[in-house]
XYZ file of C-alpha atoms in Angstrom:
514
model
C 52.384 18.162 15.062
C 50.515 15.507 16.873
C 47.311 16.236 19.293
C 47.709 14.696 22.565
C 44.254 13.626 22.475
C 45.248 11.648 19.213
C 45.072 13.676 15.915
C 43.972 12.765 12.299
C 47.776 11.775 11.788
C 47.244 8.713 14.398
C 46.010 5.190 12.683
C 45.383 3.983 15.951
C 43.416 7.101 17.045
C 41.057 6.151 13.699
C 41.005 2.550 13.456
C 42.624 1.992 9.933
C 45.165 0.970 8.624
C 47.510 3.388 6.808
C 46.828 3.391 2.896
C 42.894 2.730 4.197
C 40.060 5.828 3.525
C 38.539 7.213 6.917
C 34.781 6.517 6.793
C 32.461 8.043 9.025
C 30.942 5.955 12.169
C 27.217 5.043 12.177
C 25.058 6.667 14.165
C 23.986 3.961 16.488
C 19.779 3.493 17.334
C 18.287 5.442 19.553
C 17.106 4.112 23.279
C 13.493 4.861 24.080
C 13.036 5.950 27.813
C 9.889 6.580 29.927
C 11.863 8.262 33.018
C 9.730 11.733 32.876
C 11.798 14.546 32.730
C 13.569 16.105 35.779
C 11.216 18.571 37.670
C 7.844 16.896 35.963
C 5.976 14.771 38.027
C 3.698 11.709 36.237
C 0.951 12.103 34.862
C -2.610 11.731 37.072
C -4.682 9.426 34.363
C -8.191 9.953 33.453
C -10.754 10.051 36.012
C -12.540 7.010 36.258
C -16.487 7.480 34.376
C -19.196 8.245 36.944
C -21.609 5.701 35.287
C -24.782 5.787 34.284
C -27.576 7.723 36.925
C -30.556 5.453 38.349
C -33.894 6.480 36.641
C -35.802 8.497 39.247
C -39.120 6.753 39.989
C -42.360 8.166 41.525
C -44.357 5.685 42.841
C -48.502 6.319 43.479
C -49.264 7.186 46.936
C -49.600 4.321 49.148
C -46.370 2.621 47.181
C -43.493 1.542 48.520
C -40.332 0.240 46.665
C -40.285 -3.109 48.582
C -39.026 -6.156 46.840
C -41.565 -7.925 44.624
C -41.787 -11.542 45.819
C -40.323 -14.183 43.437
C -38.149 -11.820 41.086
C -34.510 -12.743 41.167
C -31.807 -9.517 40.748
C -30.364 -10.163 37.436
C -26.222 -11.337 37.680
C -23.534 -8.614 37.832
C -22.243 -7.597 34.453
C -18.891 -8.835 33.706
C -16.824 -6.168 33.216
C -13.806 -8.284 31.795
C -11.086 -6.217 33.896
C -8.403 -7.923 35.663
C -6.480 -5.977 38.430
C -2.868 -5.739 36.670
C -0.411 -7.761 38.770
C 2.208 -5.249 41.119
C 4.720 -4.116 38.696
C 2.966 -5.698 35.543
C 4.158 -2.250 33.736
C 7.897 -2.627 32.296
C 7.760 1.199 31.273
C 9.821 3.315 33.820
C 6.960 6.038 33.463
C 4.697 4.399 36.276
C 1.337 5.968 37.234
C 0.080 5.351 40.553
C -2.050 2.643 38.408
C -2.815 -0.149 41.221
C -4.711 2.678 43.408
C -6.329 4.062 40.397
C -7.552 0.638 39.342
C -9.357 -0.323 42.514
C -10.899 2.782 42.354
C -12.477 2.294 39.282
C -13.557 -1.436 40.546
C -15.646 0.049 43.353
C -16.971 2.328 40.946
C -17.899 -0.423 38.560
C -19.734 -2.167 41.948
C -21.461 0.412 42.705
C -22.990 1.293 39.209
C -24.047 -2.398 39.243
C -25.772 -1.917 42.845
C -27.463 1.156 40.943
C -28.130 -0.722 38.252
C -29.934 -3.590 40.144
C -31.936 -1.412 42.468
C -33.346 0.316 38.961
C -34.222 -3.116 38.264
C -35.941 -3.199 41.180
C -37.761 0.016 41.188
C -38.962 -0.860 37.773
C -40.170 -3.886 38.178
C -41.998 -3.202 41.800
C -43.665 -0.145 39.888
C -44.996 -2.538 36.944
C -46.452 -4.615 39.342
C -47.916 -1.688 41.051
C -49.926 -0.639 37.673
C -51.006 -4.176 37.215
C -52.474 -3.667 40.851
C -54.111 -1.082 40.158
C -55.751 -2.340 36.793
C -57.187 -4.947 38.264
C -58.742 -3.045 41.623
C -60.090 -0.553 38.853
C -61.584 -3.551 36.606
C -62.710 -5.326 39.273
C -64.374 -2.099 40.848
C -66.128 -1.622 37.427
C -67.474 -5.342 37.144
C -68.349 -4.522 40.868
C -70.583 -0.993 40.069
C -72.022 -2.552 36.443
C -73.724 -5.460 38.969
C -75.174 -3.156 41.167
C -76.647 -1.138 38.639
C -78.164 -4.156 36.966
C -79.413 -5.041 40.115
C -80.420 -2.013 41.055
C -82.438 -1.717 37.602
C -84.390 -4.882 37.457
C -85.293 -4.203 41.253
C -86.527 -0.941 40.904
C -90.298 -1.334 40.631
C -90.114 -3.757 43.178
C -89.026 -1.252 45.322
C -91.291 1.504 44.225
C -93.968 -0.837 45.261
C -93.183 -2.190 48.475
C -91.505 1.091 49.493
C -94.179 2.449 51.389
C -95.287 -1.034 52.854
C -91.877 -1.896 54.363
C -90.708 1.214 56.284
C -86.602 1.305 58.107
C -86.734 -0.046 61.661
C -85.795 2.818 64.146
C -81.956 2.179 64.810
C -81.467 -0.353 61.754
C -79.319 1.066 58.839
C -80.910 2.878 56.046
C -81.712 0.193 53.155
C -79.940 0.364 49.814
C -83.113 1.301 47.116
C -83.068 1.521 43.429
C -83.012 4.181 41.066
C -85.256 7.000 41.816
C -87.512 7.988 39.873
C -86.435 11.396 38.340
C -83.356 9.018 37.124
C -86.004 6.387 35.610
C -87.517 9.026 33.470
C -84.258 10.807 32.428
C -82.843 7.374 31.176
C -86.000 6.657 29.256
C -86.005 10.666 28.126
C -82.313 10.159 26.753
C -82.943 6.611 25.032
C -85.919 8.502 23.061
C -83.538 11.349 21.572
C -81.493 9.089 20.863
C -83.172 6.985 19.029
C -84.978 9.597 17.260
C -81.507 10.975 16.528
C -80.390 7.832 14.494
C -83.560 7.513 12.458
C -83.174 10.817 11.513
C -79.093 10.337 10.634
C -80.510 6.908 8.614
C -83.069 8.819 7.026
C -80.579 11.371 5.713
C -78.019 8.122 4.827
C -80.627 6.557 2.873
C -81.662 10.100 1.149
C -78.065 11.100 -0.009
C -77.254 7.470 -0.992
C -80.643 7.567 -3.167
C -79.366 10.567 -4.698
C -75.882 9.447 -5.692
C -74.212 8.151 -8.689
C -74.705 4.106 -9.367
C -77.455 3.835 -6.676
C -80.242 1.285 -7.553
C -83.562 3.141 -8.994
C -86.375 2.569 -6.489
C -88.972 0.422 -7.815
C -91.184 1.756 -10.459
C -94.316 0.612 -12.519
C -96.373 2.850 -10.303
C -95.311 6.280 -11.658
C -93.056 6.955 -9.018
C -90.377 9.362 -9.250
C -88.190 9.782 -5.794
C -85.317 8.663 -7.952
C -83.823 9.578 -11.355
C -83.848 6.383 -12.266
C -87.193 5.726 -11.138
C -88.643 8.606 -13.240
C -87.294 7.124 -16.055
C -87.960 3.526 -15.550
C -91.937 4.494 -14.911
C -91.974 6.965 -17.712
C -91.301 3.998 -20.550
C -93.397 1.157 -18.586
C -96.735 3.745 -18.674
C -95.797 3.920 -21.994
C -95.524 0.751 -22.521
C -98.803 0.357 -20.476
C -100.413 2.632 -22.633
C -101.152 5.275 -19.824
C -100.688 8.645 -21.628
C -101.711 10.683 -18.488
C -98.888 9.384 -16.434
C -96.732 9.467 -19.003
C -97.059 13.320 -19.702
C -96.819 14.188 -15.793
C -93.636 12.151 -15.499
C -92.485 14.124 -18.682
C -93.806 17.719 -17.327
C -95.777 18.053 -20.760
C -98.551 21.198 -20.945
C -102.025 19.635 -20.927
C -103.147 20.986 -24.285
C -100.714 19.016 -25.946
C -102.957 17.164 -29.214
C -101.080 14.234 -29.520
C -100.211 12.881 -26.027
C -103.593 11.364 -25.683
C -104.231 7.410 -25.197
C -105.840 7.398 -28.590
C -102.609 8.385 -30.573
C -100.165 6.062 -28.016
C -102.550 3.105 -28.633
C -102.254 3.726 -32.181
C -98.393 4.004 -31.992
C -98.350 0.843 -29.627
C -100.218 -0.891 -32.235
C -97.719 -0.025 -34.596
C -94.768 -0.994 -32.618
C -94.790 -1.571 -28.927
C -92.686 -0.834 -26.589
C -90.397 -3.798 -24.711
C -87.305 -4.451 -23.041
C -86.833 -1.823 -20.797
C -83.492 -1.473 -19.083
C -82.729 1.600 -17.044
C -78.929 1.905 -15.691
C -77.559 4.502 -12.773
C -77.513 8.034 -13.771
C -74.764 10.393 -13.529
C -76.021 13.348 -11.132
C -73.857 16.670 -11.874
C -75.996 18.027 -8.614
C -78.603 17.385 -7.022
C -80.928 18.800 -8.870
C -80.135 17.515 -12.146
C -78.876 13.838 -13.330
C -78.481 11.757 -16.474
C -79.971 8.389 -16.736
C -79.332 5.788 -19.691
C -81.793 3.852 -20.901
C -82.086 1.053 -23.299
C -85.973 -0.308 -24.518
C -87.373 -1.694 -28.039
C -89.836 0.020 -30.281
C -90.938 -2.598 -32.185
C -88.000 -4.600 -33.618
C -85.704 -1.614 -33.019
C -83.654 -1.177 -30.180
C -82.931 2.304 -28.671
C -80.468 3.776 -26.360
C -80.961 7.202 -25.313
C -79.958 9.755 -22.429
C -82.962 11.171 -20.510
C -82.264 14.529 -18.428
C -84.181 14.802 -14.814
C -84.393 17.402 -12.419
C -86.009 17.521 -8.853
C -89.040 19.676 -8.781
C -90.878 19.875 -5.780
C -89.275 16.646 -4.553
C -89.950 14.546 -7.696
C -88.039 14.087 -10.791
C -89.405 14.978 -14.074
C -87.730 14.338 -17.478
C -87.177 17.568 -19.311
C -86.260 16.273 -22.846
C -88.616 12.914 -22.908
C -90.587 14.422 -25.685
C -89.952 15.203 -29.347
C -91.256 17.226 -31.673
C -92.573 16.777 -35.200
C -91.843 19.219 -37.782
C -94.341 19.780 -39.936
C -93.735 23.134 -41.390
C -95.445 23.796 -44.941
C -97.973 21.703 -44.590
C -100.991 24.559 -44.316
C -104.076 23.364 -46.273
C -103.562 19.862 -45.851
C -104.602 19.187 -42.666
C -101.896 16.735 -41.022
C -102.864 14.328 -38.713
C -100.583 11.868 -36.627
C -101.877 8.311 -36.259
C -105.244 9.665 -36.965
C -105.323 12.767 -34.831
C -105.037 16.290 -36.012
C -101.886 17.871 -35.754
C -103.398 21.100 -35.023
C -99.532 22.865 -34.520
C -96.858 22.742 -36.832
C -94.238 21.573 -34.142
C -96.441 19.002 -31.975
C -94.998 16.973 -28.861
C -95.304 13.029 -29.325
C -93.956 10.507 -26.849
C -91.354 7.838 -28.412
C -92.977 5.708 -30.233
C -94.115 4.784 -33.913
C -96.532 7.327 -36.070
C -98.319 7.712 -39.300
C -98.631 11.037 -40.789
C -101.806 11.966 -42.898
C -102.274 14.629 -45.294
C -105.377 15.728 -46.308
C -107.292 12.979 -45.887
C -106.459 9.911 -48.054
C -105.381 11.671 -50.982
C -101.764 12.719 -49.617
C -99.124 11.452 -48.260
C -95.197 12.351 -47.117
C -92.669 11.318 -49.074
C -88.791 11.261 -49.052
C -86.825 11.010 -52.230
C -89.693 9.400 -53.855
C -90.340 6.522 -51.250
C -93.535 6.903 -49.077
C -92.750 7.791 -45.093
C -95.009 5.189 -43.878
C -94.215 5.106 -40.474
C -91.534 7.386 -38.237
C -90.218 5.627 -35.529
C -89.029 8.643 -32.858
C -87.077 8.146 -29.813
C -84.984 11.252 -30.186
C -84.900 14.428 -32.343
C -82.416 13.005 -34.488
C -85.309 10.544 -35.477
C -87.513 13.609 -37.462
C -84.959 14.585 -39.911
C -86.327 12.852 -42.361
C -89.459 15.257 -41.857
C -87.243 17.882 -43.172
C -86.847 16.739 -46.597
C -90.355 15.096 -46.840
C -92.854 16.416 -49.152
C -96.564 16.161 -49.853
C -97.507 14.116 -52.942
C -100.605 11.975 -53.968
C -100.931 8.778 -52.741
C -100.603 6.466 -55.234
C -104.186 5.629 -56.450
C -104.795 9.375 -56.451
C -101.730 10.022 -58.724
C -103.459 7.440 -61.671
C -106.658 9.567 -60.848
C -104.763 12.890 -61.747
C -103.105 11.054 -65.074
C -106.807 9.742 -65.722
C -107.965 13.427 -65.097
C -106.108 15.066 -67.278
C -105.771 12.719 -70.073
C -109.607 13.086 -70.338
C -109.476 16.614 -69.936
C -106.860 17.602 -72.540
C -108.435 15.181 -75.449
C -111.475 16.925 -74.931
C -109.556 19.724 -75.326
C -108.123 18.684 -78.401
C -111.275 17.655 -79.994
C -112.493 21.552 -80.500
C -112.023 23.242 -83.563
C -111.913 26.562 -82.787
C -108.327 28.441 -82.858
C -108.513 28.774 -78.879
C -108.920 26.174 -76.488
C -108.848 26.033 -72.598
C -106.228 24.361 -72.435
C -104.447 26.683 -75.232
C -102.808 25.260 -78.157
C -103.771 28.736 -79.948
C -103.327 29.202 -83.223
C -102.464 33.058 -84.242
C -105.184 34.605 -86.339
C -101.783 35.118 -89.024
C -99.542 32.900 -90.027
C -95.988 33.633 -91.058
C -96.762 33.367 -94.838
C -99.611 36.198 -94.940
C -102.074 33.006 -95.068
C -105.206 34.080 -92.030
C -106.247 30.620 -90.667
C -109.733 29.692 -90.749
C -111.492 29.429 -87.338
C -113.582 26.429 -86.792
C -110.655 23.938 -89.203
C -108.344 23.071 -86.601
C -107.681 19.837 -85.984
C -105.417 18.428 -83.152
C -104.335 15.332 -81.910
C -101.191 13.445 -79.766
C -98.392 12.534 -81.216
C -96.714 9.012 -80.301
C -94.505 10.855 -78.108
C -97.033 12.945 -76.401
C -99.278 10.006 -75.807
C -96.606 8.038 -73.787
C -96.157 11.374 -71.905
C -99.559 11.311 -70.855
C -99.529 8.128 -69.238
C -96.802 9.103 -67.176
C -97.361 12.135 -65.996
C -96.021 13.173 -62.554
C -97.886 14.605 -60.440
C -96.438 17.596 -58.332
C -97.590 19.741 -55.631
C -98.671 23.208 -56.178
C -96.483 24.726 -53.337
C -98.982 27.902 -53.591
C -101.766 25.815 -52.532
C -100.542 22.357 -50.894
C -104.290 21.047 -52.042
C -103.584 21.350 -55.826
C -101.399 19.167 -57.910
C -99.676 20.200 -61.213
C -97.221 18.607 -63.830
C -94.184 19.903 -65.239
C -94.224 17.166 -68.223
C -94.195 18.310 -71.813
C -97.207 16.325 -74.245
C -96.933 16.521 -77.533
C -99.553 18.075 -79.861
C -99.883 18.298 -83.500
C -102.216 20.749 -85.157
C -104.049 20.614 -88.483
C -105.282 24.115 -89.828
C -107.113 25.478 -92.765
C -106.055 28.782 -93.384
C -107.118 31.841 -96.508
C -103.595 33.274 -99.069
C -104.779 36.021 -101.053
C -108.193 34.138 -101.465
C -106.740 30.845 -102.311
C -108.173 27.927 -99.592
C -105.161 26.052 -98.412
C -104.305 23.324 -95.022
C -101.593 21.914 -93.939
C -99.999 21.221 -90.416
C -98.012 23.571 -88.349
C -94.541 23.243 -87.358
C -95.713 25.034 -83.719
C -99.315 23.945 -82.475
C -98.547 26.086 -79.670
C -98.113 25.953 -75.953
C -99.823 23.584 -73.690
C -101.028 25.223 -70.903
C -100.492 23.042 -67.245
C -103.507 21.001 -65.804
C -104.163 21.576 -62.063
C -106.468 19.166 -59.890
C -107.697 20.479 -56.821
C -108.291 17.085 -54.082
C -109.458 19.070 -50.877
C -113.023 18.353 -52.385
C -115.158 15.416 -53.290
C -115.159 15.562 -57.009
C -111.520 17.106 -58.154
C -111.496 18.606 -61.404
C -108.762 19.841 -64.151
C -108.111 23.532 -65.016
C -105.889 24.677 -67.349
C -103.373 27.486 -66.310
């Protein structure tokens, strides 16, 4: 059956020819259209932008925002809009655009009136400062003038005051200062004067007290500074002024040895030069630590001195050292001729010879005389430690002498006992009984070459004795009685030497045998 409308059996209805496959049409492109729908109407647009708001702008009183002469409103802004020709839109969906856009240009001419008139304001209200700058400036140069004035002309005034008086109906005359004013300007220039050379005085004290300031001048035992304790302390040293020297170092007056006497000694010895004192490091105020560098004699020193503030001057509390002479009762020390008198005595640095017992001692340290001790620290007396007392040596050949004569004296008796022993027992191992009054003793090689060089020691019960631990060699010749029979002969033990002792506290030292 066919369709009247034209059926799938039609080739005409399709558009092919028989024996051809139906395809399907393609869907054609779709139209874009900007008719609004039915029933909607267009749409408004956005609001034009209300601008920007002028700056509100008090003026002072007596202000008024007229035009400043001579300042040209700036140009209007161009806004780069272009009203859009009448139809210039080819959409179909038209907005009532043409009113809309002159809207917005009278909006845009008006924010530029706004915008000038800001201009305006701003600029009439700079120039209204700069006004009143200069009235205020000018009424300052004005009132500074009349004050001068009124200053210099003052005692004129005062003066003539009472000489010239106001004319009845003329206007009162412009006078100076009075005088209650006068005296309070002079009253305040006083405190304040006296208030700055108080704040200087305090300046210059705390920058006197701080680290790396400059010591104040010494020489003349002044000690406002640290520094300038130290610096004075080594020149009256140097100077040879003992007195000043022990104030600076806060030394007890009974001290022996800080006398002129022993310093003129030790500056004989080695003086003191080349004093260099450098800023001291002040952990308060009341204490600092000040470097210093001098020569005693041809040695150079660097040391740390510690000062504190007492009673507003600085004294150095470790400036002294002490000598130990412990052990040295009997003898009698002295230090560059002076007697000891303590066994710890203060000395100031310098160089010192120690005595003992007159000439007859002397220190020594491993064998080598302690001539002099040069001291600018307690490190510097160690030495004193190990020292000992031994004869000098001319008294050491005296004790050899001494003793040599006293032993062959010794060993010129006959009898059994001597003094300085060598006994001989009254039986011999044999039976034989020797016979007293036959002994006969004398050195042997050996003991003579001992004798010579004896070594003296000290006799550390009694510092003023000297001993010797050296062994002489004797041999003894005996007669001796067996069972009535005389016989002699020499014995293999002449016994034991007893040790010589010289005593050299007195004039005229002698041996005994102990």
């Amino acid at each position: 059956m066919s369709d009247a409308n034209g059926g799938a059996g039609d080739p005409e209805a399709t558009g092919t020819e028989p024996g051809e496959s139906a395809e399907a049409p393609s869907p054609e492109e779709p139209q874009l259209y900007s008719d609004a729908p039915i029933g909607l109407a267009p749409p408004p647009g956005l609001p034009p932008s209300p601008g920007i708001r002028a700056p509100e702008i008090t003026l002072p009183p007596g202000y008024s925002l007229e035009g400043s002469p001579g300042v040209t409103p700036p140009p209007a802004p161009d806004t780069g809009f272009d009203s859009p020709a009448p139809n210039g839109f080819a959409s179909a969906f038209e907005t009532p655009s043409v009113q809309a856009q002159a809207t917005q240009h009278e909006q845009i001419e008006a924010q530029t009136q706004q915008h000038e008139q800001a201009q305006q304001q701003a600029s009439a209200q700079a120039d209204a400062q700069q006004q009143v700058q200069a009235q205020q400036q000018a009424h300052a140069q004005q009132a500074q003038q009349q004050f001068h004035q009124q200053w210099a002309s003052a005692p004129a005034n005062a003066a003539t005051a009472s000489a010239s008086p106001t004319s009845p109906g003329s206007p009162a005359r412009r006078t100076g200062l009075s005088r209650g004013a006068i005296i309070g300007i002079v009253a305040g220039s006083a405190a304040v004067l006296v208030v700055l050379i108080v704040l200087l005085s305090a300046v210059a004290s705390i920058a006197g007290n701080r680290p790396g300031a400059e010591p104040a001048a010494a020489g003349d035992g002044s000690a406002d500074t640290p520094e300038a304790a130290v610096e004075s302390f080594l020149t009256a040293l140097a100077d040879g002024d003992a007195e000043t020297a022990a104030r600076l170092a806060a030394a007890e007056s009974n001290e022996p040895l800080l006398t002129d006497e022993v310093l003129a000694r030790s500056l004989e010895l080695a003086p003191i030069t080349g004093i260099a004192v450098e800023s001291g490091e002040h952990d308060d105020s009341m204490r600092a630590v000040v470097n210093a560098t001098f020569r005693i004699g041809d040695r150079t020193v660097h040391r740390d001195f510690t000062a504190w503030q007492a009673s507003g001057d600085w004294e150095l509390s470790d400036a002294l050292v002490a000598l130990p002479l412990p052990g040295l009762d009997g003898l009698e020390p002295t230090v560059n001729g002076a007697p000891a008198g303590i066994d710890r005595p203060l000395v100031f640095p310098g160089a010192y010879e120690i005595g003992l017992g007159g000439h007859a001692f002397e220190l020594a340290v491993d064998d080598a005389p302690l001539d002099v001790l040069s001291v600018a620290t307690s490190e510097d007396t160690t030495p004193l430690y190990s020292a000992e007392p031994r004869l000098t040596e001319a008294r050491a050949d005296e004790f050899r002498a001494l003793v040599r004569a006293s032993l062959e004296e010794c060993l010129a008796m006959p009898q059994l006992s001597t003094p300085c022993g060598l006994d001989v027992s009254e039986t011999l191992d044999d039976g034989a009984v020797p016979v007293e009054g036959s002994a006969q003793r004398a050195l042997t090689a050996e003991g003579d070459r001992a004798l010579d060089a004896l070594t003296p020691e000290p006799d550390y019960g009694d510092l003023r004795r000297v001993t010797t631990y050296d062994y002489v060699s004797v041999s003894t010749h005996i007669e001796a009685d067996r069972g009535g029979e005389l016989i002699s002969g020499t014995l293999y033990s002449s016994g034991d030497l007893l040790q010589p002792y010289v005593d050299f506290s007195g004039d005229d030292p002698r041996v005994t045998w102990e």
